Amino acid sequence: MDMLIKKFGETNKGKKRLCLITNAQCPIKDPYKGTKEEQVTTIAKSMTAHGMRMESIIVRGKLSQDANKEIMEENDLLLNIFSKETSTRLLYVEDPISLFGALKTRNITPVTVFRGDLEFSPKLKIKVMVYKKTQEERFPTLKKYSDKAPQTDKFATHEVKVDYEYKSSEDLDKVVPPDQRIKGYRYGPQIIPISSAEWEAVKFKPEKGVKLLGFTDSSNVLRHHYMKDVYVFIAEPGNTKAVLAVSALTRAMKEMNKVAILRCVWRQGQGNVVIGVLTPNVSDRRNIPDSFYFNVLPFAEDVREFQFPSFSNFPASCQPNEQQLESAANFIKMLDLAPDGKKEILIPDFTSNPVLARFFHYLDLKSNHPDAAVPPLDYTLRKITEPDTDLVLRNQSITDLFRRSFELQGNPLKRPRHSLREKISDEEGKENITAQPVANLIEYTSIKVEKIGDLTPVQDFEAMISRRDSPDWILTAIKDMKNKIFDLVEDSHEGDNYNKALECLVALRKGCILEQEPKLFNDFLKYVCKFCQEKNLQSFCEYLASKGLTLISKTEAIDSDVTDEEARSFSVKSESKGD
């Protein structure tokens, strides 16, 4: 304490930090005056007055027979006084891995996301403050480095600046100034220009505020629907009425097993509205008030339910037997990091991020030795990233049983996997096009296709819709396929492109079933029929009708609003304009 006070003095309030690592198993001598508790309390209050904090990390593995439990309990009591008086953590760890994760290199000062009223009704409002409780630790921003500056220049920043120039497509030497540029948005085959003033006029501008939409049972909100970071709602500090109101509400919600659904706009001018769930957090410590945890919930467009075929759809020879089901269940249970009755392994609070830890370790090494090679993983990181050897050995029998239950054999007669496209021959005549099992719908490919071409549109569509590096590729693939179908129909001469357009429609239909986008296909098919009737292309409608193309029903895709009867009764045959 004396060294820190002399070094920093009155500056850096709240940033002076001590970290005590001990097993707390040795006796402490009695003070000359007063008791040990009084001495520790005096030191802790002095630390608080100087803006100093002390974190205590107690390392205890398996206790030896010589350990004195009375001394340990006394030491724990004294360290707990430090924790309470200085508002710091008191942590117990059992191994070097937990110690590695318990050491926090920096403390992040919380910043309010929202300050204002939690509005239950126009007449009932509670003053609250909202902070981020958790936040993803991101990789540090890596910048480009320029070595063009002279080595003798000590003040060179080595910064790389990037400038963009926009030139006219008609005159490549003419630079287009910013006031003559306008953003264009693709809409079908067209590009629609929208100025910044028009964009600002149509932009949604909600009012700042946090409002209650209603209460519901906690069982109605699924844990895997939580999105983004976690926020904490606390009553406004110093506002007794707000503290009592939040405490009463949290305890009532906890007792009734209820959660609240909120509509949040954190700041004025925010372009989006957040819908989330407010969960009560009843404190078990006297010096910490009750609060709420807030998690963002998804909108309908954010939820994508993946449906997989049931085992009941497979033949009896492919059905798993009782032994296989039991061995699979035991194998999954073996991988549980928090088994019933046992201590959790790799607790998040005590497990460091191995990617960041390895990066900063190498960064430190590289700063001192520029030519240093990437070192191998050290022991601590290997224990985090690799399977626990003791766990594997203890459960070797479960692993062996699982391996014996599922015998893997090669299949030399396996045929190459088919793509989305169905071969439609003239000999087949009228064909009822229905959904195929999901497992056969998409042929995954390592080629990253970004646009549907003219030669192989179906294969390009398969590749685009199979990409999982961004959720936008699904809608992009569907949109491009719609444009391709329109181009094929409009450019057709005496129906020479009809077969290819039908193949694209079939691929689009199956892709929309797989990705749970039936409405996009159904609306498009209706629009195609209407378009053909208006443009005197009834022959294409008749061609589709001869192949039995129908809408996607609710049986094929649960999100469809078309019944089986409506799908069967739908006809793509040409209709007279007078109807």
Coordinates of C-alpha atoms in Angstrom, one line a residue:
M1 CA 0.0 0.0 0.0
D2 CA 2.8 2.4 0.9
M3 CA 4.6 1.8 -2.4
L4 CA 1.4 2.5 -4.4
I5 CA 0.5 5.6 -2.5
K6 CA 4.1 7.0 -2.9
K7 CA 4.1 6.1 -6.6
F8 CA 0.7 7.5 -7.6
G9 CA -0.3 9.7 -4.8
E10 CA -3.8 11.1 -5.3
T11 CA -3.9 10.4 -9.0
N12 CA -5.4 7.3 -10.7
K13 CA -8.3 7.0 -8.2
G14 CA -9.8 3.5 -8.3
K15 CA -7.0 2.1 -10.6
K16 CA -4.6 1.1 -7.8
R17 CA -4.9 -2.6 -7.6
L18 CA -3.4 -5.4 -5.5
C19 CA -3.8 -9.1 -6.1
L20 CA -3.2 -11.5 -3.2
I21 CA -2.6 -15.1 -4.2
T22 CA -2.4 -17.4 -1.2
N23 CA -3.5 -20.8 0.1
A24 CA -4.6 -19.1 3.4
Q25 CA -3.4 -22.1 5.4
C26 CA -0.7 -20.4 7.6
P27 CA -1.4 -18.8 11.0
I28 CA -1.4 -15.0 11.3
K29 CA 0.3 -13.4 14.4
D30 CA -1.8 -11.4 16.8
P31 CA -1.6 -7.5 16.6
Y32 CA -0.1 -5.4 19.3
K33 CA -3.4 -3.6 19.9
G34 CA -7.0 -4.8 19.3
T35 CA -8.1 -7.9 17.4
K36 CA -7.2 -9.2 14.0
E37 CA -10.6 -8.3 12.7
E38 CA -10.2 -4.7 13.8
Q39 CA -6.8 -4.5 12.2
V40 CA -8.0 -5.8 8.9
T41 CA -11.0 -3.5 8.9
T42 CA -8.7 -0.5 9.5
I43 CA -6.4 -1.5 6.6
A44 CA -9.4 -2.1 4.3
K45 CA -11.0 1.3 5.1
S46 CA -7.6 3.0 4.5
M47 CA -7.4 1.2 1.1
T48 CA -10.8 2.4 0.2
A49 CA -9.9 6.0 1.1
H50 CA -6.9 5.9 -1.2
G51 CA -8.9 4.4 -4.1
M52 CA -7.2 1.1 -3.8
R53 CA -8.6 -2.4 -4.3
M54 CA -7.3 -5.8 -3.3
E55 CA -8.5 -9.0 -5.0
S56 CA -7.9 -12.2 -3.0
I57 CA -7.4 -15.5 -4.9
I58 CA -7.2 -18.5 -2.6
V59 CA -5.6 -21.6 -4.2
R60 CA -6.6 -24.8 -2.6
G61 CA -6.3 -28.2 -4.2
K62 CA -6.6 -31.4 -2.3
L63 CA -6.0 -30.6 1.4
S64 CA -3.3 -32.5 3.2
Q65 CA -3.8 -34.1 6.6
D66 CA -1.6 -31.4 8.2
A67 CA -4.0 -28.6 7.2
N68 CA -5.5 -26.8 10.2
K69 CA -9.2 -26.1 9.4
E70 CA -9.5 -23.6 12.2
I71 CA -6.7 -21.5 10.8
M72 CA -8.2 -21.7 7.3
E73 CA -11.6 -20.6 8.5
E74 CA -10.1 -17.7 10.4
N75 CA -8.1 -16.6 7.4
D76 CA -11.1 -16.9 5.1
L77 CA -13.1 -14.6 7.5
L78 CA -10.3 -12.0 7.5
L79 CA -10.1 -12.1 3.7
N80 CA -13.8 -11.8 3.4
I81 CA -13.6 -8.5 5.3
F82 CA -11.2 -7.2 2.7
S83 CA -13.7 -8.2 0.0
K84 CA -16.6 -6.5 1.6
E85 CA -14.9 -3.3 2.6
T86 CA -13.1 -2.7 -0.8
S87 CA -15.9 -4.2 -3.0
T88 CA -13.6 -6.7 -4.6
R89 CA -13.8 -10.4 -5.4
L90 CA -12.8 -13.3 -3.2
L91 CA -12.1 -16.3 -5.3
Y92 CA -11.4 -19.9 -4.6
V93 CA -9.5 -21.9 -7.2
E94 CA -8.3 -25.5 -7.1
D95 CA -5.8 -25.9 -10.0
P96 CA -3.4 -23.8 -12.1
I97 CA -5.9 -23.6 -15.0
S98 CA -8.5 -21.9 -12.8
L99 CA -5.8 -19.6 -11.4
F100 CA -4.8 -18.6 -14.9
G101 CA -8.4 -17.6 -15.7
A102 CA -9.0 -15.9 -12.4
L103 CA -6.3 -13.4 -13.0
K104 CA -8.0 -10.5 -14.7
T105 CA -5.5 -8.3 -16.4
R106 CA -7.8 -5.2 -16.6
N107 CA -11.1 -4.0 -15.2
I108 CA -13.5 -2.4 -17.6
T109 CA -15.4 0.6 -16.2
P110 CA -19.1 0.1 -16.8
V111 CA -20.9 2.7 -18.9
T112 CA -24.6 3.2 -18.8
V113 CA -26.5 2.2 -21.9
F114 CA -29.7 3.8 -20.7
R115 CA -30.8 6.2 -18.0
G116 CA -34.5 7.0 -17.5
D117 CA -37.8 5.5 -16.7
L118 CA -38.9 1.9 -16.8
E119 CA -42.4 2.5 -17.9
F120 CA -45.2 0.1 -16.8
S121 CA -48.0 2.5 -17.6
P122 CA -48.4 6.3 -18.1
K123 CA -48.8 6.6 -14.3
L124 CA -46.3 4.0 -13.1
K125 CA -42.6 4.6 -13.9
I126 CA -39.4 3.5 -12.1
K127 CA -36.1 5.3 -12.4
V128 CA -33.5 2.8 -13.6
M129 CA -30.0 2.6 -15.0
V130 CA -28.9 0.0 -17.5
Y131 CA -25.4 -1.4 -17.9
K132 CA -23.8 -4.1 -20.0
K133 CA -23.2 -7.1 -17.8
T134 CA -21.3 -9.2 -20.3
Q135 CA -19.6 -8.3 -23.6
E136 CA -17.7 -10.4 -26.1
E137 CA -13.9 -10.0 -25.9
R138 CA -12.9 -9.2 -29.4
F139 CA -9.5 -9.5 -31.1
P140 CA -7.5 -6.3 -31.1
T141 CA -7.8 -4.2 -34.2
L142 CA -4.9 -4.9 -36.5
K143 CA -3.8 -2.0 -38.6
K144 CA -1.8 -1.9 -41.9
Y145 CA 1.8 -1.0 -41.5
S146 CA 3.9 0.9 -44.1
D147 CA 7.6 0.5 -44.4
K148 CA 8.0 3.3 -47.0
A149 CA 9.1 5.8 -44.4
P150 CA 12.9 6.3 -44.0
Q151 CA 14.4 4.3 -41.1
T152 CA 16.1 7.4 -39.8
D153 CA 12.7 9.2 -39.3
K154 CA 11.9 8.6 -35.6
F155 CA 8.6 10.4 -35.9
A156 CA 7.2 8.4 -38.8
T157 CA 3.7 6.9 -38.0
H158 CA 4.0 4.2 -40.7
E159 CA 0.3 4.6 -41.1
V160 CA -1.5 3.5 -44.3
K161 CA -4.2 5.8 -45.6
V162 CA -6.7 4.6 -48.2
D163 CA -8.5 7.0 -50.5
Y164 CA -11.3 6.1 -52.9
E165 CA -12.1 7.8 -56.2
Y166 CA -15.3 7.3 -58.1
K167 CA -15.1 7.7 -61.9
S168 CA -17.7 8.0 -64.6
S169 CA -18.4 4.9 -66.6
E170 CA -18.6 7.0 -69.8
D171 CA -15.4 9.0 -69.1
L172 CA -12.9 7.0 -67.1
D173 CA -10.7 10.1 -66.6
K174 CA -13.5 12.1 -65.0
V175 CA -13.8 11.9 -61.2
V176 CA -17.4 12.1 -59.8
P177 CA -17.5 14.4 -56.8
P178 CA -19.5 13.4 -53.6
D179 CA -22.4 15.8 -54.3
Q180 CA -23.0 14.0 -57.6
R181 CA -23.0 10.5 -56.2
I182 CA -26.2 8.7 -55.1
K183 CA -26.8 5.2 -53.7
G184 CA -28.6 2.7 -55.8
Y185 CA -30.5 -0.4 -54.5
R186 CA -31.2 -3.4 -56.6
Y187 CA -34.9 -4.3 -57.0
G188 CA -35.3 -7.2 -59.3
P189 CA -33.4 -6.5 -62.6
Q190 CA -33.5 -2.7 -61.9
I191 CA -31.3 -0.4 -59.7
I192 CA -33.4 2.2 -57.9
P193 CA -31.5 5.4 -56.8
I194 CA -32.4 6.7 -53.4
S195 CA -30.9 10.0 -52.2
S196 CA -29.8 10.5 -48.6
A197 CA -32.7 13.0 -48.0
E198 CA -35.2 10.4 -49.2
W199 CA -33.6 7.7 -47.1
E200 CA -33.7 10.0 -44.0
A201 CA -37.4 10.7 -44.7
V202 CA -38.4 7.0 -44.7
K203 CA -36.1 5.9 -41.9
F204 CA -37.8 4.6 -38.8
K205 CA -37.2 7.0 -35.8
P206 CA -38.6 5.6 -32.6
E207 CA -38.7 7.6 -29.4
K208 CA -36.2 6.9 -26.6
G209 CA -37.7 4.8 -23.7
V210 CA -38.1 1.4 -22.1
K211 CA -41.7 0.2 -21.9
L212 CA -43.3 -2.9 -20.5
L213 CA -45.3 -5.0 -23.0
G214 CA -46.4 -7.7 -20.6
F215 CA -45.6 -10.6 -18.2
T216 CA -45.3 -14.3 -19.0
D217 CA -44.2 -17.5 -17.4
S218 CA -40.4 -18.0 -17.5
S219 CA -41.0 -21.4 -19.3
N220 CA -42.3 -19.6 -22.3
V221 CA -39.0 -17.9 -23.0
L222 CA -36.4 -20.4 -24.3
R223 CA -32.8 -20.0 -23.3
H224 CA -31.4 -20.6 -26.8
H225 CA -33.4 -17.6 -28.1
Y226 CA -31.2 -15.2 -26.1
M227 CA -29.2 -12.9 -28.4
K228 CA -26.2 -10.6 -28.1
D229 CA -25.0 -9.4 -24.8
V230 CA -26.6 -9.4 -21.3
Y231 CA -27.7 -6.2 -19.7
V232 CA -28.4 -5.4 -16.0
F233 CA -31.2 -3.1 -14.8
I234 CA -30.6 -1.5 -11.4
A235 CA -32.6 1.1 -9.6
E236 CA -31.3 4.7 -9.7
P237 CA -28.6 5.0 -7.0
G238 CA -29.8 7.1 -4.1
N239 CA -33.4 6.9 -5.1
T240 CA -35.0 5.0 -2.2
K241 CA -38.4 4.7 -3.8
A242 CA -36.9 3.3 -7.0
V243 CA -34.8 0.8 -5.0
L244 CA -37.8 -0.4 -3.0
A245 CA -40.0 -0.7 -6.2
V246 CA -37.3 -2.7 -8.1
S247 CA -36.8 -5.0 -5.1
A248 CA -40.5 -5.6 -4.6
L249 CA -41.0 -6.3 -8.3
T250 CA -38.0 -8.7 -8.6
R251 CA -39.1 -10.7 -5.5
A252 CA -42.8 -10.9 -6.7
M253 CA -41.7 -12.1 -10.2
K254 CA -39.3 -14.6 -8.7
E255 CA -42.0 -16.0 -6.4
M256 CA -44.5 -16.2 -9.3
N257 CA -41.9 -17.6 -11.7
K258 CA -42.6 -14.7 -14.2
V259 CA -40.5 -12.7 -16.6
A260 CA -41.3 -9.4 -18.3
I261 CA -41.2 -8.6 -22.0
L262 CA -39.8 -5.1 -22.8
R263 CA -39.6 -2.8 -25.8
C264 CA -36.4 -0.8 -25.6
V265 CA -35.0 2.2 -27.5
W266 CA -31.7 3.0 -25.6
R267 CA -31.0 6.4 -27.1
Q268 CA -32.6 9.1 -29.2
G269 CA -32.1 8.6 -32.9
Q270 CA -31.6 4.9 -32.6
G271 CA -32.6 3.2 -35.8
N272 CA -33.9 -0.1 -34.4
V273 CA -36.2 -1.3 -31.6
V274 CA -35.0 -4.0 -29.2
I275 CA -37.5 -6.6 -27.8
G276 CA -36.2 -8.5 -24.8
V277 CA -36.9 -10.5 -21.6
L278 CA -36.4 -9.1 -18.1
T279 CA -35.5 -11.8 -15.6
P280 CA -35.5 -11.1 -11.8
N281 CA -32.1 -11.3 -10.0
V282 CA -32.7 -11.5 -6.2
S283 CA -29.5 -10.6 -4.3
D284 CA -28.3 -12.8 -1.4
R285 CA -26.0 -10.1 -0.1
R286 CA -27.1 -7.2 2.1
N287 CA -24.8 -4.6 0.4
I288 CA -26.0 -5.5 -3.2
P289 CA -29.5 -4.5 -4.2
D290 CA -31.9 -6.6 -6.2
S291 CA -31.8 -6.1 -10.0
F292 CA -32.9 -7.5 -13.3
Y293 CA -31.1 -9.2 -16.2
F294 CA -32.1 -8.3 -19.7
N295 CA -31.6 -10.5 -22.8
V296 CA -32.5 -9.5 -26.3
L297 CA -35.0 -11.8 -28.0
P298 CA -35.2 -12.5 -31.8
F299 CA -37.9 -11.2 -34.1
A300 CA -39.6 -13.7 -36.4
E301 CA -37.1 -13.0 -39.2
D302 CA -34.2 -13.8 -36.9
V303 CA -35.5 -17.3 -36.0
R304 CA -34.6 -20.1 -38.4
E305 CA -35.8 -23.5 -37.4
F306 CA -33.9 -26.3 -38.9
Q307 CA -36.1 -29.4 -39.5
F308 CA -34.5 -32.8 -39.8
P309 CA -36.2 -36.0 -41.0
S310 CA -37.3 -38.4 -38.2
F311 CA -35.8 -41.9 -37.9
S312 CA -39.3 -43.2 -38.5
N313 CA -38.9 -42.1 -42.1
F314 CA -36.1 -44.6 -42.7
P315 CA -36.6 -48.4 -43.4
A316 CA -36.4 -50.9 -40.5
S317 CA -32.9 -51.9 -41.5
C318 CA -31.7 -48.3 -40.8
Q319 CA -33.5 -47.9 -37.5
P320 CA -31.2 -47.7 -34.4
N321 CA -31.7 -50.5 -31.9
E322 CA -32.0 -50.1 -28.1
Q323 CA -28.3 -50.8 -27.5
Q324 CA -27.3 -48.1 -30.0
L325 CA -29.6 -45.6 -28.4
E326 CA -28.4 -46.4 -24.9
S327 CA -24.7 -46.2 -25.9
A328 CA -25.2 -42.9 -27.7
A329 CA -27.0 -41.5 -24.7
N330 CA -24.2 -42.6 -22.4
F331 CA -21.6 -41.1 -24.7
I332 CA -23.3 -37.7 -24.8
K333 CA -23.7 -37.8 -21.0
M334 CA -20.0 -38.5 -20.6
L335 CA -19.2 -35.2 -22.5
D336 CA -21.3 -33.2 -20.0
L337 CA -19.0 -30.6 -18.3
A338 CA -21.4 -30.1 -15.4
P339 CA -22.7 -33.6 -14.5
D340 CA -25.2 -34.1 -11.6
G341 CA -23.5 -34.3 -8.2
K342 CA -20.1 -33.4 -9.5
K343 CA -18.2 -30.1 -9.8
E344 CA -18.4 -28.3 -13.1
I345 CA -15.3 -28.5 -15.4
L346 CA -13.9 -25.4 -17.2
I347 CA -16.1 -22.9 -15.4
P348 CA -16.4 -19.8 -17.7
D349 CA -15.4 -17.3 -14.9
F350 CA -12.1 -19.2 -14.4
T351 CA -11.4 -20.2 -18.0
S352 CA -9.4 -17.8 -20.1
N353 CA -9.9 -17.4 -23.8
P354 CA -7.2 -19.6 -25.4
V355 CA -7.3 -17.7 -28.7
L356 CA -6.6 -14.3 -27.1
A357 CA -4.2 -15.7 -24.6
R358 CA -2.1 -17.4 -27.3
F359 CA -2.2 -14.2 -29.5
F360 CA -1.0 -11.9 -26.8
H361 CA 1.7 -14.4 -25.7
Y362 CA 3.0 -14.5 -29.2
L363 CA 2.7 -10.7 -29.6
D364 CA 4.9 -10.3 -26.5
L365 CA 7.4 -12.8 -27.8
K366 CA 7.5 -11.1 -31.2
S367 CA 8.0 -7.6 -29.7
N368 CA 11.2 -8.8 -28.0
H369 CA 12.4 -11.2 -30.8
P370 CA 11.1 -10.1 -34.2
D371 CA 12.4 -13.3 -35.9
A372 CA 10.8 -15.7 -33.3
A373 CA 8.7 -18.6 -34.7
V374 CA 5.3 -19.4 -33.4
P375 CA 5.8 -21.5 -30.2
P376 CA 3.8 -24.7 -29.5
L377 CA 0.9 -24.5 -27.1
D378 CA 1.9 -24.4 -23.5
Y379 CA 0.5 -26.8 -20.8
T380 CA -2.3 -24.5 -19.5
L381 CA -3.7 -23.8 -23.0
R382 CA -3.5 -27.5 -23.9
K383 CA -5.5 -28.4 -20.8
I384 CA -8.2 -26.0 -22.0
T385 CA -8.3 -26.9 -25.7
E386 CA -7.6 -30.6 -25.7
P387 CA -9.7 -33.4 -24.2
D388 CA -9.1 -34.1 -20.5
T389 CA -6.9 -37.2 -20.3
D390 CA -8.3 -38.3 -17.0
L391 CA -11.9 -37.9 -18.2
V392 CA -11.1 -40.0 -21.3
L393 CA -9.5 -42.8 -19.3
R394 CA -12.3 -43.0 -16.8
N395 CA -14.8 -43.4 -19.5
Q396 CA -12.9 -45.6 -21.8
S397 CA -15.5 -48.4 -21.5
I398 CA -18.3 -46.0 -22.7
T399 CA -16.2 -44.9 -25.7
D400 CA -15.4 -48.5 -26.6
L401 CA -19.1 -49.6 -26.4
F402 CA -20.2 -46.6 -28.5
R403 CA -17.5 -47.6 -31.2
R404 CA -18.7 -51.2 -31.2
S405 CA -22.4 -50.3 -31.4
F406 CA -21.9 -48.4 -34.7
E407 CA -19.9 -50.5 -37.2
L408 CA -18.7 -48.4 -40.1
Q409 CA -18.4 -50.0 -43.5
G410 CA -17.4 -48.8 -46.9
N411 CA -20.0 -48.6 -49.7
P412 CA -18.3 -49.3 -53.0
L413 CA -21.6 -49.3 -54.9
K414 CA -22.6 -45.9 -53.6
R415 CA -23.8 -43.7 -56.5
P416 CA -22.8 -40.1 -56.9
R417 CA -25.0 -37.7 -55.0
H418 CA -27.7 -35.9 -57.1
S419 CA -28.2 -32.2 -57.1
L420 CA -31.4 -30.3 -56.5
R421 CA -32.4 -30.6 -60.1
E422 CA -34.9 -33.3 -61.2
K423 CA -34.5 -34.8 -64.7
I424 CA -37.8 -34.2 -66.5
S425 CA -38.1 -36.2 -69.7
D426 CA -40.9 -36.2 -72.2
E427 CA -41.6 -39.9 -71.6
E428 CA -42.6 -39.2 -68.0
G429 CA -45.5 -37.0 -69.1
K430 CA -47.4 -35.2 -66.4
E431 CA -45.5 -35.3 -63.1
N432 CA -46.5 -34.3 -59.7
I433 CA -43.7 -32.2 -58.2
T434 CA -43.5 -32.6 -54.4
A435 CA -41.0 -32.2 -51.7
Q436 CA -38.2 -34.8 -51.4
P437 CA -36.6 -35.7 -48.1
V438 CA -34.5 -32.9 -46.8
A439 CA -31.3 -35.0 -46.7
N440 CA -31.3 -35.2 -50.5
L441 CA -32.1 -31.6 -51.3
I442 CA -28.7 -29.9 -51.3
E443 CA -25.3 -30.9 -52.6
Y444 CA -22.8 -29.0 -50.6
T445 CA -19.8 -27.7 -52.5
S446 CA -16.5 -26.1 -51.5
I447 CA -16.8 -23.7 -54.4
K448 CA -18.0 -20.3 -53.2
V449 CA -20.4 -19.1 -55.9
E450 CA -21.6 -15.5 -55.5
K451 CA -23.9 -15.2 -58.6
I452 CA -26.2 -17.4 -60.6
G453 CA -24.8 -17.8 -64.1
D454 CA -26.4 -18.6 -67.4
L455 CA -24.8 -22.0 -68.0
T456 CA -25.5 -23.9 -64.8
P457 CA -28.1 -21.8 -62.8
V458 CA -29.4 -24.8 -60.8
Q459 CA -25.9 -25.8 -59.6
D460 CA -25.0 -22.2 -58.9
F461 CA -28.3 -21.9 -56.8
E462 CA -27.3 -25.0 -54.9
A463 CA -23.9 -23.7 -54.1
M464 CA -25.1 -20.3 -53.0
I465 CA -27.9 -21.6 -50.8
S466 CA -25.4 -24.1 -49.2
R467 CA -23.1 -21.4 -48.0
R468 CA -23.1 -20.8 -44.3
D469 CA -20.5 -18.0 -44.0
S470 CA -23.4 -15.5 -43.9
P471 CA -27.2 -15.8 -43.5
D472 CA -27.6 -13.3 -46.4
W473 CA -26.7 -15.9 -49.0
I474 CA -30.0 -17.7 -48.7
L475 CA -32.1 -14.6 -49.6
T476 CA -29.6 -13.6 -52.2
A477 CA -29.7 -17.0 -53.9
I478 CA -33.6 -17.0 -53.9
K479 CA -33.6 -13.4 -55.3
D480 CA -31.1 -14.2 -58.1
M481 CA -33.0 -17.4 -59.0
K482 CA -36.3 -15.4 -59.4
N483 CA -34.5 -13.0 -61.7
K484 CA -33.0 -15.8 -63.7
I485 CA -36.5 -17.5 -64.2
F486 CA -37.9 -14.2 -65.4
D487 CA -35.0 -13.8 -67.9
L488 CA -35.5 -17.3 -69.2
V489 CA -39.3 -16.9 -69.7
E490 CA -39.0 -13.4 -71.3
D491 CA -36.2 -14.4 -73.7
S492 CA -37.8 -17.7 -74.7
H493 CA -38.6 -18.2 -78.4
E494 CA -41.5 -20.6 -79.0
G495 CA -40.8 -22.2 -75.6
D496 CA -37.2 -23.1 -76.1
N497 CA -36.3 -22.0 -72.6
Y498 CA -39.4 -23.4 -70.8
N499 CA -37.7 -26.7 -69.7
K500 CA -34.7 -24.8 -68.2
A501 CA -37.1 -22.3 -66.5
L502 CA -39.0 -25.3 -65.0
E503 CA -35.9 -26.8 -63.7
C504 CA -35.0 -23.6 -62.0
L505 CA -38.5 -23.4 -60.5
V506 CA -38.2 -26.9 -59.2
A507 CA -34.9 -26.1 -57.6
L508 CA -36.3 -22.8 -56.1
R509 CA -39.3 -24.7 -54.7
K510 CA -37.1 -27.3 -52.9
G511 CA -34.7 -24.7 -51.7
C512 CA -37.5 -22.7 -50.2
I513 CA -38.8 -25.8 -48.4
L514 CA -35.4 -26.6 -47.0
E515 CA -34.8 -23.1 -45.8
Q516 CA -38.3 -22.6 -44.4
E517 CA -39.2 -19.8 -46.9
P518 CA -42.4 -21.1 -48.4
K519 CA -44.1 -17.7 -48.7
L520 CA -41.3 -16.4 -51.0
F521 CA -42.0 -19.3 -53.5
N522 CA -45.7 -19.2 -53.2
D523 CA -45.9 -15.4 -53.8
F524 CA -43.4 -15.7 -56.7
L525 CA -45.3 -18.5 -58.4
K526 CA -48.6 -16.6 -58.2
Y527 CA -46.8 -13.5 -59.6
V528 CA -45.3 -15.5 -62.5
C529 CA -48.7 -16.7 -63.5
K530 CA -50.1 -13.2 -63.4
F531 CA -47.1 -11.9 -65.3
C532 CA -47.4 -14.5 -68.1
Q533 CA -51.1 -13.7 -68.6
E534 CA -50.4 -10.0 -68.9
K535 CA -47.5 -10.5 -71.3
N536 CA -49.3 -13.0 -73.6
L537 CA -47.1 -15.9 -72.3
Q538 CA -49.9 -18.3 -71.5
S539 CA -48.0 -21.1 -73.1
F540 CA -45.6 -21.1 -70.2
C541 CA -48.5 -21.4 -67.8
E542 CA -49.8 -24.3 -69.8
Y543 CA -46.4 -26.0 -69.7
L544 CA -46.2 -25.6 -65.9
A545 CA -49.7 -27.0 -65.6
S546 CA -48.7 -30.1 -67.6
K547 CA -46.0 -30.8 -65.1
G548 CA -48.2 -30.4 -62.1
L549 CA -46.3 -27.6 -60.3
T550 CA -48.1 -26.6 -57.1
L551 CA -47.7 -24.2 -54.2
I552 CA -45.8 -25.3 -51.1
S553 CA -48.3 -26.6 -48.6
K554 CA -48.2 -26.6 -44.8
T555 CA -47.4 -30.4 -44.8
E556 CA -44.2 -29.7 -46.7
A557 CA -43.2 -26.5 -44.8
I558 CA -44.7 -25.7 -41.4
D559 CA -44.3 -21.9 -42.0
S560 CA -46.6 -22.1 -45.1
D561 CA -50.1 -20.6 -44.9
V562 CA -51.3 -22.8 -47.7
T563 CA -53.3 -25.9 -46.9
D564 CA -53.0 -29.2 -48.8
E565 CA -56.3 -28.7 -50.4
E566 CA -55.4 -25.1 -51.5
A567 CA -52.1 -26.4 -53.0
R568 CA -53.8 -29.2 -54.9
S569 CA -56.6 -26.9 -56.2
F570 CA -54.1 -24.2 -57.4
S571 CA -53.7 -24.3 -61.1
V572 CA -51.1 -22.4 -63.2
K573 CA -53.2 -22.7 -66.3
S574 CA -53.9 -19.6 -68.2
E575 CA -57.1 -17.7 -67.4
S576 CA -59.0 -15.3 -69.6
K577 CA -58.4 -11.6 -68.8
G578 CA -62.1 -11.1 -68.3
D579 CA -62.3 -13.4 -65.3

